[in-house]
mmCIF file of C-alpha atoms and ligand atoms in Angstrom:
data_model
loop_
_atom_site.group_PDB
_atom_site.id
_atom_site.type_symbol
_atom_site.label_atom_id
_atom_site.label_comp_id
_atom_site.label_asym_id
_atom_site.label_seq_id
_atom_site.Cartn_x
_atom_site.Cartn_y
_atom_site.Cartn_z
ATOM 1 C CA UNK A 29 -10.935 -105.029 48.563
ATOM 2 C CA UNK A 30 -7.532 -104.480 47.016
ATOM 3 C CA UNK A 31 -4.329 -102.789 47.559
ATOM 4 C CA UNK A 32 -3.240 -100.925 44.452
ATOM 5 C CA UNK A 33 -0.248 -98.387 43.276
ATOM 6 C CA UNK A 34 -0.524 -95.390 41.345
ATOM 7 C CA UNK A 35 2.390 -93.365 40.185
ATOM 8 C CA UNK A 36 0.817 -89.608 39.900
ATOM 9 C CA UNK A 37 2.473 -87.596 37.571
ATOM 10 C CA UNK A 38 0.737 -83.955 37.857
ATOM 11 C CA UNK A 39 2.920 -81.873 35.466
ATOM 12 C CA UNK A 40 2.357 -78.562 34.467
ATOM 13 C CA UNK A 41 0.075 -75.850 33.965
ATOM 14 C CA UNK A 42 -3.507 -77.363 34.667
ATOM 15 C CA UNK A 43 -2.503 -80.661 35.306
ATOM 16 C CA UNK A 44 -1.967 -80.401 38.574
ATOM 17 C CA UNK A 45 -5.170 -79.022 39.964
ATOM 18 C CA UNK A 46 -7.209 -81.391 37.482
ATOM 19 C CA UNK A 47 -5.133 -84.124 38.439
ATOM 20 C CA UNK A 48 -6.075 -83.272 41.972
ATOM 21 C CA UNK A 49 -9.300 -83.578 41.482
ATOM 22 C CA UNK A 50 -9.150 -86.694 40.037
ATOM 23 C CA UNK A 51 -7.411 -87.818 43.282
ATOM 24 C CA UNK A 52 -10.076 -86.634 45.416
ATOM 25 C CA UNK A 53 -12.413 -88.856 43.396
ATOM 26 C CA UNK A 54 -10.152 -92.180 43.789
ATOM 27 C CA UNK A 55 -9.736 -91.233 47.868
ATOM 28 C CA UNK A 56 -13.732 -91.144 47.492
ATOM 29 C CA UNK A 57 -13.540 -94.426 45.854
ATOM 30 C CA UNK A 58 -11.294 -96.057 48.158
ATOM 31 C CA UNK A 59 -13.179 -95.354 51.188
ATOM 32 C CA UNK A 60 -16.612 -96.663 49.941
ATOM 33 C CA UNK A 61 -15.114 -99.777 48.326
ATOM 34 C CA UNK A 62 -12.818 -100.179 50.756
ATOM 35 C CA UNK A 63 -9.235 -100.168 48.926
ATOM 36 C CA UNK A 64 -6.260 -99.288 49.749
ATOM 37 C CA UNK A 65 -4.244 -96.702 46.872
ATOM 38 C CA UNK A 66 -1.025 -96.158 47.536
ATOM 39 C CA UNK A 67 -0.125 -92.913 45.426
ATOM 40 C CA UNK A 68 3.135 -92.409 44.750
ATOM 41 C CA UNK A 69 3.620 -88.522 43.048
ATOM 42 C CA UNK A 70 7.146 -87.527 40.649
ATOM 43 C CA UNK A 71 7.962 -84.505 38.599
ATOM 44 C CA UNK A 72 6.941 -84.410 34.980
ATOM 45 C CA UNK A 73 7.650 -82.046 32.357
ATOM 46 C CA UNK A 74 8.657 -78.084 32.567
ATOM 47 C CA UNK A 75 8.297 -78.680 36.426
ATOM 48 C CA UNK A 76 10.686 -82.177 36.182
ATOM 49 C CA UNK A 77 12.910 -79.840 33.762
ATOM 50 C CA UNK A 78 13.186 -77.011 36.143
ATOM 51 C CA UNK A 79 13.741 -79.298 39.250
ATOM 52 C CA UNK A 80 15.732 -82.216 37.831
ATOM 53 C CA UNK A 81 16.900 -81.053 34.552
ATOM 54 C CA UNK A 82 15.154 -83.578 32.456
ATOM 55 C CA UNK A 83 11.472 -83.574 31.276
ATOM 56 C CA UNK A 84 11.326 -87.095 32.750
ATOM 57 C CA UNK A 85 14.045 -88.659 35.157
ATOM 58 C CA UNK A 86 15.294 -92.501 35.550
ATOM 59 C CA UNK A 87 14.144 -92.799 39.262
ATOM 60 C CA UNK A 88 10.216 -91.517 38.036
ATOM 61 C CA UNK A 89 10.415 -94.012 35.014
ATOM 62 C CA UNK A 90 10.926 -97.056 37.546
ATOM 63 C CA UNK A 91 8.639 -95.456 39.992
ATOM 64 C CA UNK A 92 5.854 -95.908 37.031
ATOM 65 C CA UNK A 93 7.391 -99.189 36.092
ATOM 66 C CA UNK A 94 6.731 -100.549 39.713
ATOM 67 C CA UNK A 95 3.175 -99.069 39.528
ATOM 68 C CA UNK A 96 0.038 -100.660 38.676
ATOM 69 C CA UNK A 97 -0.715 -97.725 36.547
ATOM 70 C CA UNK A 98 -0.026 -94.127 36.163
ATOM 71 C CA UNK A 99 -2.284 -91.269 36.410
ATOM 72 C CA UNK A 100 -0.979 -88.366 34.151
ATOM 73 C CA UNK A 101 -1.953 -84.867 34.224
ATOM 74 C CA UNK A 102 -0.655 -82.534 30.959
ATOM 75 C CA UNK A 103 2.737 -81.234 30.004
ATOM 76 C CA UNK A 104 3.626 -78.046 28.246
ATOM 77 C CA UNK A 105 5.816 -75.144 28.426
ATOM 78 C CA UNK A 106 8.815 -73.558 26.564
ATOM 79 C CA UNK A 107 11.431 -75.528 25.345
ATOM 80 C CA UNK A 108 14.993 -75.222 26.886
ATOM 81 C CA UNK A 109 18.012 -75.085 24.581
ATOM 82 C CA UNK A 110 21.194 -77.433 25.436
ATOM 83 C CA UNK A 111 24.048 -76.567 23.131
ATOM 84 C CA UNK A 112 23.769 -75.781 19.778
ATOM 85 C CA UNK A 113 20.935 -77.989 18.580
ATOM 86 C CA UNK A 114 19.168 -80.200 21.033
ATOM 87 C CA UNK A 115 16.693 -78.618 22.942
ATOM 88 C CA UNK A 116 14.543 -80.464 25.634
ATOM 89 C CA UNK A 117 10.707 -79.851 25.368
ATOM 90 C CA UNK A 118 8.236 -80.957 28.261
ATOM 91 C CA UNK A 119 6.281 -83.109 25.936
ATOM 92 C CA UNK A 120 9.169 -85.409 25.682
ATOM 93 C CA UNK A 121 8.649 -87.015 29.091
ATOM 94 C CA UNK A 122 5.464 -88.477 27.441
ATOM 95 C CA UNK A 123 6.850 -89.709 24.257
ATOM 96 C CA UNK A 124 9.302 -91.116 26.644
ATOM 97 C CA UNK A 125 6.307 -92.782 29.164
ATOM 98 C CA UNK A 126 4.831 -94.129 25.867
ATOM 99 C CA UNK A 127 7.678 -95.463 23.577
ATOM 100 C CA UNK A 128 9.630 -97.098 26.912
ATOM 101 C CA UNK A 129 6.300 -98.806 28.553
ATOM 102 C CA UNK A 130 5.257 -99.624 24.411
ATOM 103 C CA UNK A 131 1.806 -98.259 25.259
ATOM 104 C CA UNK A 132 0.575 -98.484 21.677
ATOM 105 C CA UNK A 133 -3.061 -98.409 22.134
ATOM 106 C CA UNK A 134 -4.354 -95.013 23.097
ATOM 107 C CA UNK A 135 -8.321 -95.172 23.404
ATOM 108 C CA UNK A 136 -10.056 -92.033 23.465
ATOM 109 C CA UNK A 137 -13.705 -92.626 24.069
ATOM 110 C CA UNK A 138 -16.127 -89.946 22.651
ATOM 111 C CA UNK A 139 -19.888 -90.154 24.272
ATOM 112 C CA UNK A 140 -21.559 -86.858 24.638
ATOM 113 C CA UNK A 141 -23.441 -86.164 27.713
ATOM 114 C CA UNK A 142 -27.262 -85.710 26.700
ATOM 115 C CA UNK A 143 -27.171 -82.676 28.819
ATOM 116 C CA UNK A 144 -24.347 -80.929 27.187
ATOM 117 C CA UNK A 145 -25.429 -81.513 24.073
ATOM 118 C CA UNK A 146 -26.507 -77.599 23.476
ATOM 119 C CA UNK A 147 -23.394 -76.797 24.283
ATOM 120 C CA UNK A 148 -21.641 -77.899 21.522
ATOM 121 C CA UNK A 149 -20.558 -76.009 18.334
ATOM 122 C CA UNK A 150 -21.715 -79.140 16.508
ATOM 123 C CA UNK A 151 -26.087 -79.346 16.426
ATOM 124 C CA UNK A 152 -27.787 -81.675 19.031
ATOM 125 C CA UNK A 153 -29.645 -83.272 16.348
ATOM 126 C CA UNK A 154 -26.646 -84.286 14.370
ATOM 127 C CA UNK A 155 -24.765 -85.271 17.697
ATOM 128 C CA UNK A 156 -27.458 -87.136 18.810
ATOM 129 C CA UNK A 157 -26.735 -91.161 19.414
ATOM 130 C CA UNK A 158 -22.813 -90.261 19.209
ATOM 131 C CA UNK A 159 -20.848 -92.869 20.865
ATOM 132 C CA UNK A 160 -17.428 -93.925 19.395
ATOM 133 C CA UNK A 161 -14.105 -95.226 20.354
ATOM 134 C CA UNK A 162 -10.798 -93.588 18.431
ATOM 135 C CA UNK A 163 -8.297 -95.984 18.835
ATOM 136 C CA UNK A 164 -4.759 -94.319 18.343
ATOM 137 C CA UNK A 165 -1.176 -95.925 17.538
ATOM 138 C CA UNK A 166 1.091 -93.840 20.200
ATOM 139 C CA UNK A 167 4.306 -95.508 19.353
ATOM 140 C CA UNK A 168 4.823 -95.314 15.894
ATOM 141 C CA UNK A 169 4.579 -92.747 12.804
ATOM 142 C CA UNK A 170 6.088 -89.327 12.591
ATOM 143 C CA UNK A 171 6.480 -88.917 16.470
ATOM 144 C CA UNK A 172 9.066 -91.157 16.119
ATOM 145 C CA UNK A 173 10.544 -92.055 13.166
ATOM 146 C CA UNK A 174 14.141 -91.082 12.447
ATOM 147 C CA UNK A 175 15.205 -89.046 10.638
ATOM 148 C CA UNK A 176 13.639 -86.423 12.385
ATOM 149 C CA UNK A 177 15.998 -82.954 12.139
ATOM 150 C CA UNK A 178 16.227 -79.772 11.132
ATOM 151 C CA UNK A 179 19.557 -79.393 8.596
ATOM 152 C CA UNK A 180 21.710 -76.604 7.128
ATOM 153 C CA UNK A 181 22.449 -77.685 3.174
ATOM 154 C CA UNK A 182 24.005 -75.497 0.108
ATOM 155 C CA UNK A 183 20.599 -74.138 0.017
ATOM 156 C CA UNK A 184 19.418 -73.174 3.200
ATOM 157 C CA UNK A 185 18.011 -75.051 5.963
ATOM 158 C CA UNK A 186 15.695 -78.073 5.314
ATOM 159 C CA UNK A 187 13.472 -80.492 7.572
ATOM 160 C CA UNK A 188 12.539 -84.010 8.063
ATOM 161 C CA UNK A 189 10.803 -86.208 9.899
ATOM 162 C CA UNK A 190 9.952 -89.634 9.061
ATOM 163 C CA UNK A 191 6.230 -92.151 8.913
ATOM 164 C CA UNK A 192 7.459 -95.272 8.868
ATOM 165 C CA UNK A 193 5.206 -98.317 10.155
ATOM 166 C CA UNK A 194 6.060 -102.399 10.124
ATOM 167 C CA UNK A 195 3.538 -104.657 9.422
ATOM 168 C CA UNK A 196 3.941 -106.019 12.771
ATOM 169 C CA UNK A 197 2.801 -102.461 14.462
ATOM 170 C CA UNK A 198 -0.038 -101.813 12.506
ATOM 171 C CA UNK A 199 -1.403 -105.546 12.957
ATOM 172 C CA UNK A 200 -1.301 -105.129 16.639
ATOM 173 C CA UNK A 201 -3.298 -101.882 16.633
ATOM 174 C CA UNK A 202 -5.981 -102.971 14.162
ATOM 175 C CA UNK A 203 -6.226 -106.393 16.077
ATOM 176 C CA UNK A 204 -6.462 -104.216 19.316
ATOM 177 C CA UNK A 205 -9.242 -102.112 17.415
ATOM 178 C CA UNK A 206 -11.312 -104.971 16.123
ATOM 179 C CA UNK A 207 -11.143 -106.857 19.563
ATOM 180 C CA UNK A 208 -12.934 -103.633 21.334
ATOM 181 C CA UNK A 209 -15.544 -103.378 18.323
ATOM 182 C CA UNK A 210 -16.441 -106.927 19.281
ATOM 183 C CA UNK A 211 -17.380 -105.003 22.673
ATOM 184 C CA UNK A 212 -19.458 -102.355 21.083
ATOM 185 C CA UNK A 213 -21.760 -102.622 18.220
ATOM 186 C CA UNK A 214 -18.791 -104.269 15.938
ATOM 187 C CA UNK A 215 -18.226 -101.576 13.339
ATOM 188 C CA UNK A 216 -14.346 -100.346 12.441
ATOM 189 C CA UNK A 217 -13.415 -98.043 10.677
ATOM 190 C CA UNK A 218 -9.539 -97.574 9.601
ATOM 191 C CA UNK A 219 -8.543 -93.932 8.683
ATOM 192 C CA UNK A 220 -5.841 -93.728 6.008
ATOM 193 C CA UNK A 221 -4.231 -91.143 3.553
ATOM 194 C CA UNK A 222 -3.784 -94.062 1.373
ATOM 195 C CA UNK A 223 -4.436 -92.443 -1.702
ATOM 196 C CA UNK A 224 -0.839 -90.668 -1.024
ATOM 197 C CA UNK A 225 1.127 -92.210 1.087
ATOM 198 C CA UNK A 226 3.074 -95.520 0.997
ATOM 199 C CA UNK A 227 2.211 -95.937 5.355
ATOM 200 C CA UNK A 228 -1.216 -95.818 4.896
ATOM 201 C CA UNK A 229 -1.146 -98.001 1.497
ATOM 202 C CA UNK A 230 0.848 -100.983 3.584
ATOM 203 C CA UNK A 231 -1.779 -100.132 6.360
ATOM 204 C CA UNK A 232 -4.905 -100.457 4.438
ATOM 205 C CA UNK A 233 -3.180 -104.078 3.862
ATOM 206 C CA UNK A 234 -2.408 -104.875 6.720
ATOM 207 C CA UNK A 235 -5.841 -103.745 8.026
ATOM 208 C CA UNK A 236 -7.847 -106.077 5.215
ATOM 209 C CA UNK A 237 -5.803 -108.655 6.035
ATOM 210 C CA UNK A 238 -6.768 -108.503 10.238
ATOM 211 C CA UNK A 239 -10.462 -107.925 9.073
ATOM 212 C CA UNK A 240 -10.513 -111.475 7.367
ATOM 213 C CA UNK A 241 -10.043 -112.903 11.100
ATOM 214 C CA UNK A 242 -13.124 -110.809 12.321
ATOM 215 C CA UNK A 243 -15.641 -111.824 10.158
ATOM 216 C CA UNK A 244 -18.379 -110.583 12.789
ATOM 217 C CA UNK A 245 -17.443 -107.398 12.651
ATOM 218 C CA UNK A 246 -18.013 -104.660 9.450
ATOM 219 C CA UNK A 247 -15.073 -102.894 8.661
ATOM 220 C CA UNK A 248 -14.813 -100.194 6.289
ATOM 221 C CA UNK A 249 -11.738 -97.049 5.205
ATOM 222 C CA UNK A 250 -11.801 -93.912 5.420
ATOM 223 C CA UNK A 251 -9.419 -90.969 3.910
ATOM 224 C CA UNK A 252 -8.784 -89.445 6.873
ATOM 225 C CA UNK A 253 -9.555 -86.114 5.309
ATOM 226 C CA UNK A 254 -12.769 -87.262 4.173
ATOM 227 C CA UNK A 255 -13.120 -88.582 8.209
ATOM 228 C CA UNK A 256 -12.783 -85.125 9.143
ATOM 229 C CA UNK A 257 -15.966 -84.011 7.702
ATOM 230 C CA UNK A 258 -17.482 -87.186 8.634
ATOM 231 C CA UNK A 259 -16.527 -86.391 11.979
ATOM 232 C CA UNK A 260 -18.901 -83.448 12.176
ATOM 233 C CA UNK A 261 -21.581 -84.287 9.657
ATOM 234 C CA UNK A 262 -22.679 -88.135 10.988
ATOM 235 C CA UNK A 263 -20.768 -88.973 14.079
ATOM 236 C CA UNK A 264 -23.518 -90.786 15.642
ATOM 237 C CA UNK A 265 -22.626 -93.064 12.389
ATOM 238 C CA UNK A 266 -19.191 -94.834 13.660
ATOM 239 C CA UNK A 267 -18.286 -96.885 16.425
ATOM 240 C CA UNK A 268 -14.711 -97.327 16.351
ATOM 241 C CA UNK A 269 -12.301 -95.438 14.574
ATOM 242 C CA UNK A 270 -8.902 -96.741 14.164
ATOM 243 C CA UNK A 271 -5.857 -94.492 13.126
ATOM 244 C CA UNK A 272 -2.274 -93.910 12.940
ATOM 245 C CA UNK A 273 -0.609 -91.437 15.732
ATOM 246 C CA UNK A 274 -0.748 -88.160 13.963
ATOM 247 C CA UNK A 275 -4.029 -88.457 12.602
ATOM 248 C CA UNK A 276 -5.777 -89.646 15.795
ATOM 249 C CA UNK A 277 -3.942 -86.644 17.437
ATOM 250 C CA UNK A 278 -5.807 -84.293 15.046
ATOM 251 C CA UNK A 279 -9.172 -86.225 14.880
ATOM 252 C CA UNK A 280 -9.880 -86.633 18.617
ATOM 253 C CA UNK A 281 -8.894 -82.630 19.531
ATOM 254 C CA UNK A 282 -12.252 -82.495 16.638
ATOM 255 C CA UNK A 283 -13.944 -85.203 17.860
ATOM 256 C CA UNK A 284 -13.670 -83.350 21.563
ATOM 257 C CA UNK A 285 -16.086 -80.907 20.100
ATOM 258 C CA UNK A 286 -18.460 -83.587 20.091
ATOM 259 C CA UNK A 287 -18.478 -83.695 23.825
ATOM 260 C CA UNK A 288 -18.583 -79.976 24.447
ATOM 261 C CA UNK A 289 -15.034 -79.460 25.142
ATOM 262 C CA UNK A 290 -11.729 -80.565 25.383
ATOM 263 C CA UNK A 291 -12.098 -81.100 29.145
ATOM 264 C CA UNK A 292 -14.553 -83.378 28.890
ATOM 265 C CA UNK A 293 -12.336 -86.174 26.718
ATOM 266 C CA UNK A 294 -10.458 -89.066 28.669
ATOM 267 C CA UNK A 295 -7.858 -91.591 27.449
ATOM 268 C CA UNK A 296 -6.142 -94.632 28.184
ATOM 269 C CA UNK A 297 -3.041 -95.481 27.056
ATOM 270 C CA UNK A 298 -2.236 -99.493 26.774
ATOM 271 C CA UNK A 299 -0.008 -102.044 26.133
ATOM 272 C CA UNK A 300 0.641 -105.496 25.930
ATOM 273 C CA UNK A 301 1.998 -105.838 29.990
ATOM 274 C CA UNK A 302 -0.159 -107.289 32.244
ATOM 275 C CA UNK A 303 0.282 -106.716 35.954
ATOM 276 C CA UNK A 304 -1.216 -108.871 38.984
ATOM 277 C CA UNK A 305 -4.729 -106.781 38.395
ATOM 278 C CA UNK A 306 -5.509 -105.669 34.727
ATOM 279 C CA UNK A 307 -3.231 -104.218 31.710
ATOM 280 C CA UNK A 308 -0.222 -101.797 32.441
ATOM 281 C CA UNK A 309 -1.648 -98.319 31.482
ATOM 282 C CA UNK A 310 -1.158 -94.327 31.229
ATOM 283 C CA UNK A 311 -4.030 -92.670 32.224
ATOM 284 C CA UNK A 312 -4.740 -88.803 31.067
ATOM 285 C CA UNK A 313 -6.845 -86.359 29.649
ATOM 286 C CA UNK A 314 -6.466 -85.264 25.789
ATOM 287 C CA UNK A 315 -6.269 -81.899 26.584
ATOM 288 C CA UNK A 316 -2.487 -79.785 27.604
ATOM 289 C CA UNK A 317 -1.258 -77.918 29.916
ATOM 290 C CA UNK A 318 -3.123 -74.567 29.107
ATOM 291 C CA UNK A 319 -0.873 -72.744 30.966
ATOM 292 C CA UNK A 320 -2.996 -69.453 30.078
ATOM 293 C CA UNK A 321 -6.021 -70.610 32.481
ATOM 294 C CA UNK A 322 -3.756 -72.724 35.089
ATOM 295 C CA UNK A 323 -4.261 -71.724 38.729
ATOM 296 C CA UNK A 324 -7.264 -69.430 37.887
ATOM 297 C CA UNK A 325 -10.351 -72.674 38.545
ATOM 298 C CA UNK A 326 -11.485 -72.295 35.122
ATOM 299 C CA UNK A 327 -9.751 -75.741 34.136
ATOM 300 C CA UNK A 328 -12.671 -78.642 33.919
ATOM 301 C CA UNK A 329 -11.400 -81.377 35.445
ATOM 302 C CA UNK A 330 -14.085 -83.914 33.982
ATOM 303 C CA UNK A 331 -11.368 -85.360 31.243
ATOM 304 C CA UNK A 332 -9.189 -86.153 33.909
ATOM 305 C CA UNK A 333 -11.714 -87.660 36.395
ATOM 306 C CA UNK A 334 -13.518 -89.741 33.410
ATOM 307 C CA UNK A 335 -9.234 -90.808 33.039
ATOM 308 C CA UNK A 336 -8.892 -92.116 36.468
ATOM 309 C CA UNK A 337 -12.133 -94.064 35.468
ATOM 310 C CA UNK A 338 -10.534 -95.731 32.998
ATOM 311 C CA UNK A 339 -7.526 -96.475 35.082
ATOM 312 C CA UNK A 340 -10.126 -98.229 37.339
ATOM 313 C CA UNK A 341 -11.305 -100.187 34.985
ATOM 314 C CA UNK A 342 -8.433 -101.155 32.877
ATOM 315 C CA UNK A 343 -5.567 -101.640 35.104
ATOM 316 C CA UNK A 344 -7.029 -102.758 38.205
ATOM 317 C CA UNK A 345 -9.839 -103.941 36.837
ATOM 318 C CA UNK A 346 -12.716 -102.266 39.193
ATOM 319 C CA UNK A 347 -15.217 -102.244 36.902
ATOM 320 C CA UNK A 348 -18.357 -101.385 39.351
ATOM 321 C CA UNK A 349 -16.074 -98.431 41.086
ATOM 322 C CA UNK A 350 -15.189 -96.858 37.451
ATOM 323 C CA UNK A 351 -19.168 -97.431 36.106
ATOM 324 C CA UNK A 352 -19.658 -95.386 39.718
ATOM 325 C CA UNK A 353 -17.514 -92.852 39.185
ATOM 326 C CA UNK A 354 -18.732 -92.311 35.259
ATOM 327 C CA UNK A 355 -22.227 -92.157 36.670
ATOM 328 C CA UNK A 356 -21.070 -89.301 39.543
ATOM 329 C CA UNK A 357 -19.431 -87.288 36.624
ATOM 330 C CA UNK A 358 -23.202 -87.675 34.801
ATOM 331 C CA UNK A 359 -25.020 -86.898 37.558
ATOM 332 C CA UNK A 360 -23.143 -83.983 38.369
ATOM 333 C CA UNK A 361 -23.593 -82.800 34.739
ATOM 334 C CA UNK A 362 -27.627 -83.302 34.986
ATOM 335 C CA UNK A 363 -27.693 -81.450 38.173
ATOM 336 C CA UNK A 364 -26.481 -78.305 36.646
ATOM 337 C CA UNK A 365 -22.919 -77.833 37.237
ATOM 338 C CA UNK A 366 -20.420 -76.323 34.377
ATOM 339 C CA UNK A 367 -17.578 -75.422 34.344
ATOM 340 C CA UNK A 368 -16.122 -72.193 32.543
ATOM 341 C CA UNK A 369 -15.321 -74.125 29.107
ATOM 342 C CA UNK A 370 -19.258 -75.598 28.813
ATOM 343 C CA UNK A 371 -20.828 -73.347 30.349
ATOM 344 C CA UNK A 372 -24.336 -72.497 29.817
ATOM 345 C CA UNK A 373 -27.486 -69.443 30.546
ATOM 346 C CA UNK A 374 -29.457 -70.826 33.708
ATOM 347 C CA UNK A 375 -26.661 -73.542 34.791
ATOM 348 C CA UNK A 376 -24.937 -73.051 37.536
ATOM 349 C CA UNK A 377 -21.308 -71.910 36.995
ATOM 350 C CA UNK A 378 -18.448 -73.550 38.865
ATOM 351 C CA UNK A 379 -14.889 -73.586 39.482
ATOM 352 C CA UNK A 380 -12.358 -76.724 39.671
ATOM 353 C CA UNK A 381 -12.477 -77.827 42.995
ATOM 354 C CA UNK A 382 -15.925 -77.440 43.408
ATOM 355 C CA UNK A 383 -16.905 -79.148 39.909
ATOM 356 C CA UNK A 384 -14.563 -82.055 42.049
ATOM 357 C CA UNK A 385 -16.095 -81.837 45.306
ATOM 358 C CA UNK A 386 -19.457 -82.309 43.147
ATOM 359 C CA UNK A 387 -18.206 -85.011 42.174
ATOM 360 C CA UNK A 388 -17.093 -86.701 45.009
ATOM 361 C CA UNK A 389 -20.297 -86.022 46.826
ATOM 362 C CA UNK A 390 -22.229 -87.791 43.880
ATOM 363 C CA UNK A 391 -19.993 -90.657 43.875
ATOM 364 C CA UNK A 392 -20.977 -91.906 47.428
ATOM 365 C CA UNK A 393 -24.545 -92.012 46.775
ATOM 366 C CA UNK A 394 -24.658 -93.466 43.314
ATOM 367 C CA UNK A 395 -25.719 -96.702 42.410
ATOM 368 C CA UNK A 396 -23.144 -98.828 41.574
HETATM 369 C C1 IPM B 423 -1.912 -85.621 23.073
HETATM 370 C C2 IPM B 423 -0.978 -84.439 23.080
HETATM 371 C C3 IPM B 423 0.443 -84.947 22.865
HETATM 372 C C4 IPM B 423 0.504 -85.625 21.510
HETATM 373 C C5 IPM B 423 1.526 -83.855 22.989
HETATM 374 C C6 IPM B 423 1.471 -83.174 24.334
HETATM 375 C C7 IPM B 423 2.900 -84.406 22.738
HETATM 376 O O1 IPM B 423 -1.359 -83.508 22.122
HETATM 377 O O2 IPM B 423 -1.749 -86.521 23.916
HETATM 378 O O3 IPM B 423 -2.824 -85.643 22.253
HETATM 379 O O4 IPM B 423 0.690 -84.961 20.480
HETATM 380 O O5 IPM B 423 0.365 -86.847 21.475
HETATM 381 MN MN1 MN B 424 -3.202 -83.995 21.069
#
């Protein structure tokens, strides 16, 4: 029995009635274990633009800073202009949540439920045994980088933005990588465009070089074009896949597939801060805001429940509670419920809330 606190940022569009649901499923898990999770909600995004006039204020980045973790929802919505060139975008209160807390390690775990596994695009046969780990750098790379503008020359207009990585950031992400393979069945894989570009030639380096200190583990490159097909032809074939920020942004919305859907893909966000429990973390689903379905129950809120698993188990390090609550979301699966975005002849069709009152209900009479 702990006491814990969560900053909840909901956002926009879906995130907050997935988010909500999420919350339901921590209330559930605080009653049975007995914890105490103090939540402590701020503005985020279009909403946090709208209300405060910045996608992310000061007073909501030290509410997450005196958190034991935050719990994110999604972001999204149409820029606002200021002036004559800046313009503020919702999605810039996350770049800010990452870059500020250094949360370099985003972990996207992709393991398809058996029982889904006709609902994907992708054949059961050739998804069968799938169970990897994309590790993605979220602090570096082309998000980023500066130079990063849009600029009026003799000629026209031109753009630029910049991939630069040290040596320094890409050791720390492969090292993060290899560590979790030593978890799982000790296979990387490092996903490069190195046959182009200088980043990914000084991160193939770097890479090799880490590998020589895991000796255990079997480590391999990819082109990350040639990881794309990959993806979809022998996924049950990697473990853990370990990529710079704009590639792992564009492999795990594919890799999503694998499950079904984007609604059913979680991720952690990590760093190298510690707090009195577990790691410092950001907690959210891969998917946006998907403002065309918000408010409607059509939004699965399985990505974000499976994200306040992690948060269990990474930051305050309740590892029974977030086995318990991966177990509910199975259960729920196997007894038939889908929602809009996997659903399936013969199951039984649900909305939000009740995919999360599902939920719940499994949770207090799983094992755990
Ligand atoms: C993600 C999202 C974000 C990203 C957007 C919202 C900035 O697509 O978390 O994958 O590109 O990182
Ligand atoms: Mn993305």
């Amino acid at each position: 029995m702990g006491s814990y606190t969560i900053a909840v940022l909901p956002g926009d569009g879906i995130g907050p009635e997935v988010t909500e649901q999420a919350l339901r499923v921590l209330h559930a898990v605080a009653d049975r274990w007995g914890h105490t999770f103090f939540f402590q909600q701020a503005l985020v995004g279009a909403a946090a633009i709208e209300a405060e006039g910045e996608p992310i204020s000061d007073a909501t980045m030290n509410l997450c800073r005196r958190s034991d973790a935050i719990l994110f929802g999604a972001v999204g919505g149409s820029p606002r202009r200021e002036g004559s060139n800046a313009t503020i975008r919702p999605e810039q209160a996350l770049l800010r949540l990452r870059k500020e807390f250094e949360l370099f390690a985003n972990l996207r775990p992709v393991r398809p439920f058996q029982a889904l596994l006709n609902t994907s695009a992708i054949k059961a046969e050739v998804l069968q045994g799938t169970d990897l780990l994309v590790v993605r750098e979220l602090t570096g790379g082309l998000y980023f980088g500066k130079p990063s503008e849009i600029r009026e020359t003799a000629k026209g207009y031109e753009a630029v933005d910049t991939l630069i990585y040290t040596e320094a950031e890409i050791e720390r992400i492969m090292s993060t990588a290899f560590d979790l393979a030593r978890g799982r069945r000790k296979l990387v894989t490092s996903v490069d465009k190195a046959n182009v570009l200088s980043s990914s030639q000084l991160w193939r380096r770097v890479a090799d070089q880490v590998a020589t200190e895991y000796p255990d583990v079997t480590f391999e490159h990819l082109l990350v074009d040639a990881c794309a097909m990959h993806l979809i032809r022998r996924p049950a074939s990697f473990d853990v896949i370990v990529t710079e920020n704009l590639f792992g942004d564009i492999l795990t919305d594919e890799a999503s597939m694998l499950a079904g859907s984007m609604g059913m893909l979680p991720s952690a966000s990590l760093g190298a801060r510690r707090t009195a429990h577990g790691m410092f973390g950001l907690y959210e689903p891969i998917h946006g805001s998907a403002p065309d379905i918000a408010g409607q129950q059509k939004a699965n809120p399985v990505a974000a429940i499976l994200s306040a698993a992690l948060l269990l188990r990474y930051s305050l390090n309740l590892k029974k509670e977030a086995q318990a609550v991966e177990s509910a979301v199975e259960h729920t699966i196997n007894a038939g419920y889908r929602t809009e975005d996997v659903r399936e002849e013969g199951k039984n069709l649900v909305g939000t809330n009740e995919m999360g009152s599902q939920i719940v209900q499994a949770l207090l009479v799983v094992e755990a």
